[in-house]
Short mmCIF file of C-alpha atoms in Angstrom, two decimals:
data_model
loop_
_atom_site.label_atom_id
_atom_site.label_comp_id
_atom_site.label_asym_id
_atom_site.label_seq_id
_atom_site.Cartn_x
_atom_site.Cartn_y
_atom_site.Cartn_z
CA MET B 19 99.71 112.19 119.63
CA ARG B 20 100.34 115.90 119.58
CA GLU B 21 97.52 118.31 120.24
CA GLN B 22 97.25 121.70 118.67
CA GLY B 23 94.94 124.35 120.04
CA GLN B 24 91.91 123.76 122.28
CA SER B 25 88.74 122.33 120.83
CA ASP B 26 86.84 120.86 123.77
CA SER B 27 83.28 121.82 122.92
CA SER B 28 80.88 121.62 120.02
CA ASN B 29 80.47 125.41 120.45
CA THR B 30 84.08 126.09 119.54
CA LYS B 31 84.41 128.78 116.86
CA TRP B 32 86.66 128.31 113.85
CA ALA B 33 89.28 130.88 113.04
CA HIS B 34 89.75 130.44 109.29
CA LYS B 35 92.71 131.99 107.52
CA SER B 36 91.72 132.77 103.98
CA ASN B 37 95.21 133.79 102.92
CA LYS B 38 96.54 130.23 102.98
CA VAL B 39 96.55 127.73 100.18
CA ILE B 40 95.00 124.33 100.79
CA VAL B 41 98.18 122.33 100.44
CA SER B 42 101.82 123.14 100.14
CA PRO B 43 104.79 120.76 100.30
CA ARG B 44 105.90 120.16 103.85
CA MET B 45 109.48 119.96 105.00
CA ASN B 46 108.50 119.44 108.64
CA HIS B 47 105.42 118.64 110.65
CA ASN B 48 105.07 122.10 112.16
CA HIS B 49 104.17 123.61 108.80
CA THR B 50 100.42 124.06 108.37
CA ILE B 51 99.01 122.35 105.32
CA GLY B 52 95.60 123.44 104.14
CA VAL B 53 93.38 126.43 104.26
CA GLY B 54 92.25 127.38 107.72
CA ARG B 55 93.81 125.99 110.84
CA LYS B 56 94.50 122.41 111.79
CA ILE B 57 91.99 120.97 114.18
CA SER B 58 92.86 119.77 117.63
CA GLU B 59 93.12 116.05 117.94
CA ASN B 60 91.47 116.06 121.34
CA PRO B 61 88.87 114.79 121.79
CA VAL B 62 89.30 112.37 118.92
CA THR B 63 86.23 110.62 117.71
CA HIS B 64 84.95 108.50 114.90
CA ARG B 65 82.61 109.06 112.01
CA HIS B 66 81.09 106.54 109.68
CA PRO B 67 82.30 106.89 106.12
CA THR B 68 79.78 107.77 103.50
CA ILE B 69 82.11 106.39 100.85
CA THR B 70 85.46 104.79 101.15
CA THR B 71 87.56 103.83 98.25
CA MET B 72 90.88 102.33 97.45
CA PHE B 73 92.68 102.86 94.19
CA GLU B 74 95.28 100.42 92.92
CA ALA B 75 98.08 101.44 90.59
CA ILE B 76 100.19 98.68 89.10
CA PRO B 77 102.78 100.15 86.73
CA THR B 78 102.70 97.21 84.36
CA SER B 79 98.93 96.79 84.13
CA SER B 80 95.63 98.63 84.43
CA SER B 81 94.64 100.34 87.67
CA GLN B 82 91.33 99.68 89.38
CA ILE B 83 88.82 101.38 91.59
CA THR B 84 86.18 99.64 93.65
CA PHE B 85 83.15 101.11 95.39
CA SER B 86 80.78 99.81 97.99
CA THR B 87 77.64 101.70 98.91
CA SER B 88 74.85 100.75 101.25
CA ARG B 89 71.53 102.32 102.16
CA SER B 90 72.08 102.44 105.90
CA SER B 91 71.66 105.75 107.68
CA ILE B 92 74.70 107.88 108.41
CA ILE B 93 75.70 108.50 112.01
CA SER B 94 79.00 110.33 112.04
CA HIS B 95 81.32 111.58 114.73
CA LEU B 96 84.87 112.83 115.26
CA PHE B 97 85.96 116.25 116.56
CA PRO B 98 83.20 118.42 118.05
CA ILE B 99 83.10 121.56 115.89
CA LYS B 100 80.51 124.26 115.60
CA ASN B 101 79.16 124.32 112.05
CA ARG B 102 79.65 127.62 110.30
CA SER B 103 77.29 126.59 107.51
CA HIS B 104 74.49 124.04 107.18
CA HIS B 105 76.39 120.79 106.90
CA ILE B 106 73.73 118.32 105.84
CA ARG B 107 73.89 114.64 106.58
CA LEU B 108 73.42 112.51 103.51
CA SER B 109 71.94 109.08 103.19
CA PHE B 110 71.96 107.50 99.80
CA GLY B 111 68.56 106.03 100.51
CA GLY B 112 67.17 109.54 100.24
CA ARG B 113 67.05 110.47 103.94
CA PHE B 114 68.57 113.74 105.08
CA ALA B 115 69.25 115.27 108.46
CA SER B 116 67.42 118.10 110.07
CA GLY B 117 64.35 118.01 107.88
CA ILE B 118 66.27 118.86 104.72
CA ARG B 119 64.79 117.17 101.68
CA CYS B 120 66.02 116.81 98.15
CA LYS B 121 63.27 115.60 95.85
CA ALA B 122 65.75 114.80 93.10
CA VAL B 123 67.31 112.24 95.43
CA GLU B 124 64.12 110.90 97.00
CA ILE B 125 62.16 110.10 93.86
CA THR B 126 62.70 106.77 92.19
CA ALA B 127 63.83 106.29 88.65
CA ALA B 128 60.31 105.22 87.69
CA GLU B 129 58.76 108.35 89.25
CA SER B 130 61.18 110.59 87.40
CA GLY B 131 60.29 109.04 84.09
CA ILE B 132 63.68 107.39 83.65
CA LYS B 133 63.31 104.10 81.84
CA GLU B 134 65.68 101.33 82.75
CA ASP B 135 67.72 100.26 79.78
CA LYS B 136 67.40 96.49 79.68
CA ARG B 137 69.21 96.09 76.43
CA LYS B 138 72.35 94.00 76.56
CA LYS B 139 75.60 95.85 76.17
CA GLY B 140 77.16 95.58 72.77
CA ARG B 141 80.52 93.96 72.31
CA TYR B 142 82.33 97.30 72.45
CA ALA B 143 79.95 99.13 74.82
CA LEU B 144 81.75 100.65 77.81
CA GLU B 145 80.45 102.44 80.87
CA ASN B 146 82.85 104.83 82.55
CA LEU B 147 82.82 106.04 86.13
CA THR B 148 81.33 109.45 85.27
CA THR B 149 78.37 107.88 83.47
CA TRP B 150 77.88 105.39 86.28
CA LEU B 151 77.87 108.14 88.91
CA LEU B 152 75.31 110.14 86.95
CA LYS B 153 73.06 107.10 86.70
CA GLN B 154 73.33 106.55 90.46
CA GLU B 155 72.46 110.19 91.01
CA GLN B 156 69.41 109.92 88.73
CA ALA B 157 68.31 106.77 90.56
CA GLY B 158 68.48 108.59 93.89
CA ASN B 159 71.35 106.52 95.30
CA ILE B 160 73.69 109.50 95.64
CA ASP B 161 73.34 113.26 95.38
CA ALA B 162 75.10 115.74 93.11
CA GLU B 163 77.56 116.89 95.79
CA LEU B 164 78.85 113.39 96.43
CA THR B 165 79.20 112.88 92.69
CA VAL B 166 81.48 115.93 92.59
CA VAL B 167 83.60 114.63 95.48
CA LEU B 168 84.04 111.23 93.85
CA SER B 169 84.90 112.81 90.52
CA GLY B 170 87.59 114.89 92.24
CA ILE B 171 89.04 111.83 93.93
CA SER B 172 89.09 109.87 90.67
CA LEU B 173 91.08 112.73 89.13
CA ALA B 174 93.62 112.51 91.96
CA CYS B 175 93.87 108.76 91.40
CA LYS B 176 94.57 109.23 87.70
CA GLN B 177 97.30 111.76 88.45
CA ILE B 178 98.93 109.46 90.99
CA ALA B 179 98.78 106.49 88.59
CA SER B 180 100.50 108.55 85.91
CA LEU B 181 103.27 109.60 88.29
CA LEU B 182 103.79 106.03 89.50
CA GLN B 183 104.18 104.74 85.97
CA ARG B 184 106.89 107.32 85.26
CA SER B 185 108.45 107.60 88.71
CA SER B 186 111.85 106.14 87.76
CA ILE B 187 112.04 108.29 84.62
CA ILE B 188 111.16 111.60 86.29
CA ASN B 189 113.23 111.00 89.45
CA LEU B 190 110.35 110.50 91.89
CA THR B 191 111.80 107.43 93.58
CA GLY B 192 113.52 107.46 96.95
CA VAL B 193 112.75 109.21 100.23
CA GLN B 194 111.75 112.82 100.75
CA GLY B 195 113.93 113.22 103.84
CA THR B 196 110.99 113.74 106.22
CA THR B 197 108.92 111.51 108.50
CA ASN B 198 105.17 111.45 109.14
CA ILE B 199 103.38 111.51 112.49
CA GLN B 200 103.88 107.75 112.87
CA GLY B 201 107.65 108.12 112.50
CA GLU B 202 107.72 106.52 109.05
CA ASP B 203 110.07 107.82 106.38
CA GLN B 204 108.11 109.59 103.65
CA LYS B 205 108.77 108.76 100.01
CA LYS B 206 108.78 111.61 97.50
CA LEU B 207 105.51 110.33 96.07
CA ASP B 208 103.95 110.12 99.55
CA VAL B 209 104.28 113.88 99.84
CA ILE B 210 103.25 114.65 96.25
CA SER B 211 100.26 112.28 96.33
CA ASN B 212 99.06 113.81 99.58
CA GLU B 213 99.17 117.24 97.96
CA LEU B 214 97.30 115.99 94.89
CA PHE B 215 94.54 114.47 96.99
CA CYS B 216 94.16 117.60 99.10
CA ASN B 217 94.09 119.92 96.09
CA CYS B 218 91.45 117.83 94.29
CA LEU B 219 89.30 117.66 97.40
CA ARG B 220 89.58 121.38 98.07
CA SER B 221 88.81 122.35 94.48
CA SER B 222 85.66 120.23 94.53
CA GLY B 223 84.13 122.74 96.94
CA ARG B 224 82.35 119.92 98.75
CA THR B 225 84.85 118.99 101.48
CA ALA B 226 84.98 120.41 104.99
CA ILE B 227 87.68 118.33 106.70
CA ILE B 228 90.62 116.40 105.28
CA VAL B 229 92.33 113.63 107.27
CA SER B 230 95.46 112.03 105.81
CA GLU B 231 98.03 109.51 106.94
CA GLU B 232 100.65 112.10 106.01
CA GLU B 233 99.14 114.86 108.22
CA ASP B 234 99.61 115.19 111.98
CA VAL B 235 96.01 116.30 112.59
CA PRO B 236 92.88 116.94 110.48
CA VAL B 237 92.89 119.98 108.21
CA ALA B 238 89.90 122.32 107.91
CA VAL B 239 89.20 123.55 104.40
CA GLU B 240 88.91 127.33 104.28
CA GLU B 241 85.27 128.38 104.50
CA THR B 242 85.09 129.83 100.99
CA TYR B 243 85.79 126.37 99.56
CA SER B 244 84.21 124.32 102.34
CA GLY B 245 81.53 121.71 101.72
CA ASN B 246 79.63 119.04 103.62
CA TYR B 247 81.97 116.08 103.67
CA ILE B 248 84.90 114.75 105.68
CA VAL B 249 87.37 112.72 103.62
CA VAL B 250 90.01 110.43 105.13
CA PHE B 251 92.68 108.77 103.03
CA ASP B 252 96.04 107.08 102.70
CA PRO B 253 97.37 108.65 99.49
CA ILE B 254 99.76 105.77 98.69
CA ASP B 255 99.40 102.46 100.47
CA GLY B 256 102.43 100.22 100.08
CA SER B 257 104.78 103.07 99.19
CA ALA B 258 107.76 100.83 100.01
CA ASN B 259 106.96 99.14 96.68
CA ILE B 260 107.31 102.31 94.58
CA ASP B 261 111.02 102.07 93.80
CA ILE B 262 110.74 98.46 92.61
CA ALA B 263 107.54 98.97 90.56
CA LEU B 264 105.35 96.61 92.62
CA THR B 265 101.74 97.09 93.68
CA THR B 266 100.75 100.32 95.40
CA GLY B 267 97.33 101.87 95.98
CA SER B 268 95.24 104.57 97.60
CA VAL B 269 92.48 104.18 100.18
CA PHE B 270 89.89 106.81 101.02
CA GLY B 271 86.69 107.20 103.00
CA ILE B 272 84.00 109.88 102.73
CA TYR B 273 82.03 110.77 105.85
CA GLY B 274 78.88 112.88 105.93
CA PRO B 275 78.58 115.28 108.91
CA ASP B 276 75.42 115.58 110.95
CA GLU B 277 73.86 118.92 111.70
CA GLN B 278 75.73 119.64 114.95
CA CYS B 279 79.25 118.31 114.64
CA LEU B 280 81.73 117.12 112.12
CA PHE B 281 83.38 114.50 114.26
CA ASP B 282 82.91 113.17 117.75
CA ILE B 283 83.21 109.85 119.45
CA ASP B 284 79.89 108.40 120.41
CA ASP B 285 79.47 105.66 117.80
CA ASP B 286 81.19 102.66 116.34
CA SER B 287 81.67 102.01 112.63
CA THR B 288 78.55 99.90 112.15
CA HIS B 289 77.00 102.46 109.84
CA LEU B 290 79.91 102.71 107.43
CA PHE B 291 78.10 103.90 104.37
CA LYS B 292 80.20 103.66 101.26
CA LEU B 293 83.61 102.32 100.55
CA GLY B 294 85.72 101.16 97.78
CA ARG B 295 88.83 101.11 95.75
CA LEU B 296 86.84 102.37 93.07
CA HIS B 297 84.98 99.27 94.09
CA ASN B 298 81.57 100.79 94.91
CA THR B 299 78.45 99.11 96.20
CA ILE B 300 74.83 100.06 95.82
CA GLY B 301 72.71 98.23 98.36
CA LYS B 302 75.35 95.44 99.13
CA VAL B 303 76.56 95.17 95.56
CA VAL B 304 80.23 95.76 94.84
CA PHE B 305 81.33 97.32 91.54
CA ALA B 306 84.90 97.57 90.24
CA PHE B 307 86.26 100.06 87.72
CA THR B 308 89.55 99.62 85.83
CA LEU B 309 91.58 102.57 84.57
CA ASP B 310 92.11 102.44 80.82
CA PRO B 311 95.35 104.40 80.31
CA THR B 312 94.73 104.88 76.58
CA PHE B 313 92.04 107.47 77.21
CA GLY B 314 92.26 108.04 80.96
CA GLU B 315 88.87 106.74 82.07
CA PHE B 316 87.81 104.32 84.79
CA ILE B 317 85.69 101.66 83.08
CA LEU B 318 83.15 99.43 84.82
CA THR B 319 84.63 95.92 84.61
CA HIS B 320 83.12 93.97 87.53
CA GLU B 321 79.54 94.05 88.83
CA ASP B 322 78.12 92.39 91.93
CA ILE B 323 81.43 91.05 93.24
CA LYS B 324 80.99 88.32 95.84
CA ILE B 325 83.99 87.04 97.75
CA PRO B 326 84.21 83.21 97.74
CA LYS B 327 83.19 81.63 101.06
CA THR B 328 86.50 79.79 101.19
CA GLY B 329 89.90 80.22 99.57
CA LYS B 330 93.28 78.53 99.37
CA ILE B 331 95.49 81.64 99.66
CA TYR B 332 96.76 83.18 102.89
CA SER B 333 98.72 86.40 103.22
CA PHE B 334 100.79 87.07 106.35
CA ASN B 335 104.24 88.58 106.72
CA GLU B 336 105.79 85.41 108.05
CA GLY B 337 109.06 87.19 108.74
CA ASN B 338 107.39 88.11 112.05
CA TYR B 339 106.38 84.51 112.83
CA ASP B 340 108.48 84.24 115.99
CA LEU B 341 106.96 87.48 117.32
CA TRP B 342 103.36 86.16 117.16
CA ASP B 343 101.56 84.32 119.94
CA GLY B 344 101.29 80.53 120.02
CA LYS B 345 97.63 80.37 118.95
CA LEU B 346 98.32 82.25 115.73
CA GLN B 347 101.38 80.10 115.06
CA SER B 348 99.18 77.01 115.43
CA TYR B 349 96.73 78.42 112.90
CA LEU B 350 99.51 79.00 110.37
CA GLY B 351 100.67 75.44 110.96
CA TYR B 352 97.19 74.29 110.01
CA LEU B 353 97.32 76.32 106.78
CA ARG B 354 100.61 74.69 105.80
CA GLN B 355 99.30 71.14 106.15
CA PRO B 356 98.05 69.30 103.04
CA GLY B 357 94.28 69.13 103.04
CA PRO B 358 91.13 68.64 100.96
CA PRO B 359 90.07 68.80 98.26
CA ASN B 360 93.36 68.14 96.44
CA GLY B 361 95.74 67.22 99.25
CA LYS B 362 97.64 70.49 98.94
CA PRO B 363 98.36 73.13 101.61
CA TYR B 364 97.26 76.74 101.30
CA SER B 365 99.40 78.96 99.06
CA GLY B 366 101.24 81.83 100.73
CA ARG B 367 101.09 85.21 98.95
CA TYR B 368 102.26 88.48 100.47
CA ILE B 369 102.29 91.72 98.45
CA GLY B 370 103.07 94.30 101.15
CA CYS B 371 100.16 96.48 99.99
CA LEU B 372 96.71 96.22 101.58
CA VAL B 373 95.04 97.43 98.39
CA GLY B 374 96.48 94.59 96.33
CA GLU B 375 95.71 92.01 99.02
CA ILE B 376 92.03 93.03 99.16
CA HIS B 377 91.70 93.11 95.38
CA ARG B 378 92.97 89.54 95.06
CA MET B 379 90.81 88.40 97.95
CA LEU B 380 87.62 89.85 96.50
CA LEU B 381 88.13 87.78 93.36
CA TYR B 382 89.78 84.59 94.68
CA GLY B 383 88.96 84.43 98.38
CA GLY B 384 91.36 83.51 101.18
CA ILE B 385 92.53 85.39 104.25
CA TYR B 386 94.85 88.32 104.96
CA GLY B 387 96.33 89.03 108.38
CA ASN B 388 98.32 91.84 109.92
CA PRO B 389 98.40 90.78 113.58
CA LYS B 390 99.86 92.40 116.65
CA ASN B 391 103.25 91.13 117.74
CA LYS B 392 105.77 91.57 120.52
CA ASN B 393 107.11 94.76 118.93
CA SER B 394 103.77 96.20 117.77
CA LYS B 395 101.23 95.60 120.53
CA ASN B 396 98.44 97.36 118.60
CA GLY B 397 99.21 96.05 115.13
CA ASN B 398 100.55 98.07 112.22
CA LEU B 399 97.60 99.29 110.14
CA ARG B 400 95.54 102.39 110.91
CA LEU B 401 91.90 101.86 111.84
CA LEU B 402 90.24 105.00 110.49
CA TYR B 403 91.55 105.21 106.94
CA GLU B 404 92.87 101.69 106.24
CA CYS B 405 91.17 98.93 108.23
CA ALA B 406 87.64 100.31 108.56
CA PRO B 407 87.27 101.16 104.84
CA MET B 408 88.62 97.80 103.71
CA SER B 409 86.55 95.91 106.28
CA TYR B 410 83.36 97.54 105.09
CA LEU B 411 84.17 96.82 101.47
CA VAL B 412 84.85 93.15 102.17
CA GLU B 413 81.72 92.80 104.32
CA GLN B 414 79.61 94.26 101.53
CA ALA B 415 81.01 91.57 99.25
CA GLY B 416 80.11 88.87 101.79
CA GLY B 417 83.39 88.56 103.70
CA LYS B 418 84.38 89.20 107.32
CA ALA B 419 86.95 91.34 109.16
CA THR B 420 88.06 91.08 112.79
CA ASP B 421 90.90 92.12 115.06
CA GLY B 422 90.92 88.57 116.45
CA HIS B 423 88.34 89.30 119.13
CA GLN B 424 85.76 91.69 117.70
CA ARG B 425 84.47 92.96 114.39
CA ILE B 426 86.64 95.77 113.01
CA LEU B 427 83.60 97.96 112.32
CA ASP B 428 82.55 97.72 115.98
CA ILE B 429 85.77 99.32 117.26
CA LYS B 430 85.44 102.88 118.56
CA PRO B 431 88.55 104.86 117.56
CA GLU B 432 90.11 107.13 120.14
CA GLN B 433 92.77 108.67 117.91
CA ILE B 434 93.01 109.65 114.27
CA HIS B 435 96.07 107.49 113.62
CA GLN B 436 95.03 104.64 115.91
CA ARG B 437 96.33 101.23 114.88
CA THR B 438 94.66 97.84 115.10
CA PRO B 439 95.38 94.20 114.25
CA ILE B 440 93.27 92.90 111.37
CA PHE B 441 92.28 89.55 109.89
CA ILE B 442 90.10 89.87 106.82
CA GLY B 443 88.83 87.66 104.04
CA SER B 444 86.44 84.85 103.13
CA PRO B 445 83.86 84.21 105.86
CA ASP B 446 84.69 80.53 106.41
CA GLU B 447 88.42 81.27 106.57
CA VAL B 448 87.96 84.03 109.17
CA ASP B 449 85.68 81.74 111.22
CA LYS B 450 88.36 79.04 111.21
CA LEU B 451 90.98 81.58 112.39
CA GLN B 452 88.76 82.69 115.27
CA GLN B 453 88.41 79.09 116.43
CA TYR B 454 92.20 78.96 116.83
CA LEU B 455 92.38 82.35 118.57
CA ALA B 456 89.51 81.68 120.98
#
C-alpha cells in the first residue's frame, strides 16, 4: 500500500486546504479527491462501524436497503489523528463519550410523552425511511446527526439507482480507463458513484473521514464541513454486472470516533454497531426498506428479519474449484450429494455481487463463500467495507460469518484495503462447513 505524508502520532496536526472541493473526477491516483489532505495509511487501524449499510439496485425491480443496529458501546480505531473539534462518540443506547450527554437521546419514549401507536397499519399505510429514522431518534435509538448522515446516504443510493437504470441509454456503460488501488479496472459508474457518495457525505456536514474502495487512502473532509463520523463504503459492489443489467449494490459503514482519535488499531470488530443495506437493526432486529421508484422513497417492507437456521442454496464461484484446497472441495462434494429431506442436493446460485447474495440469504438461508485460493492467498473481498459490514448484518439476523478459522468480526485489520476469505450464512450451514475445514 502506498503511504502519503507522515502521521505517526495522535498529536499530529491537520493541514486542511479549504480551497479544494470534496470530490472531483479522478483520471489518476495521484489526484487528491476531497477537501483537506489525504491521510497517511500508516499506521492503519480499525474502527467499529456505527452503521453499515448495503444498497441493492436491480434495474428490472425495486431496490432495497437494510439496516442493523445494536445497543453495544462504540469502541473505534483507525488512524491516530488529533481532533480539531470535539468529535463525540455515539452509542445508540444513549451513552456518550467524555461525559457528553444528550437528554433527547437518553430519555425513553414514555418519559418524553410519546405514545406508542399500537394501531394496525391500514391496507395502504406506508412508512418511509425518513419517518422511520425520526421515530428512532425520538425513541432515543439514534441522534439527530446520525439521522442526517443516513439521509444523505439514502440520497446517494437513489441517485445511483437512477443512473443504473438508465446506464445503457445515457452511455454510462464500459470502463473509465483507470484502475483503483487494488489494480482493478474502474467502470464509468464506479467513478461517478464514488463522487456521488462523497458529495452527499460532505454536504451532510456530519462526516469527518471518508474511506472508499475507489480511493487510495482515507480522505479528510475540510474542517468547515467536518462532522463526527467516519464513513467507509464500496459505492458499487458487483460493478462487472452493470453492462449486462444484473444485480449491483452499495455497501457502507458508519463509525463513531472517540474523543482522542478517529482511527487506530487496538480493537477488533466485536463492537460493530450498525450495519445494513438499508437493512437496519434496532437491538438485534433487522429492518429492510425497498425503493419505490414511482415517488423515490425507501419504504419499510420487512421487519425483524431472521435468517433460517439451515438452507438449501450455496453460492461459490466454482470456476475456481481446482484452485481451492482439498478440504473445501470435499465440502462442496457433500453439498452436491442428494440428501434429506427430499433427496435432492443443494442448489447452486452465484450472482457475482455480495449485496445480492446477502439479500437472498437473509430471506432464504444457505451459505455464501469467497475463499482464498492458489492465486489469491488472502481471498478477494475487502475486510473493512465489505466483509465486516455484511458479517455484522448477518449476525444480527441470527447467522454466522467466518474466514474458515475465526469469526470475521474478530479480525484486526492492518490495512484499509485488506482482503480476507469469507464464509457467511445460516448458522447450521456455517457450522457444517467448519467441520470440513477443521
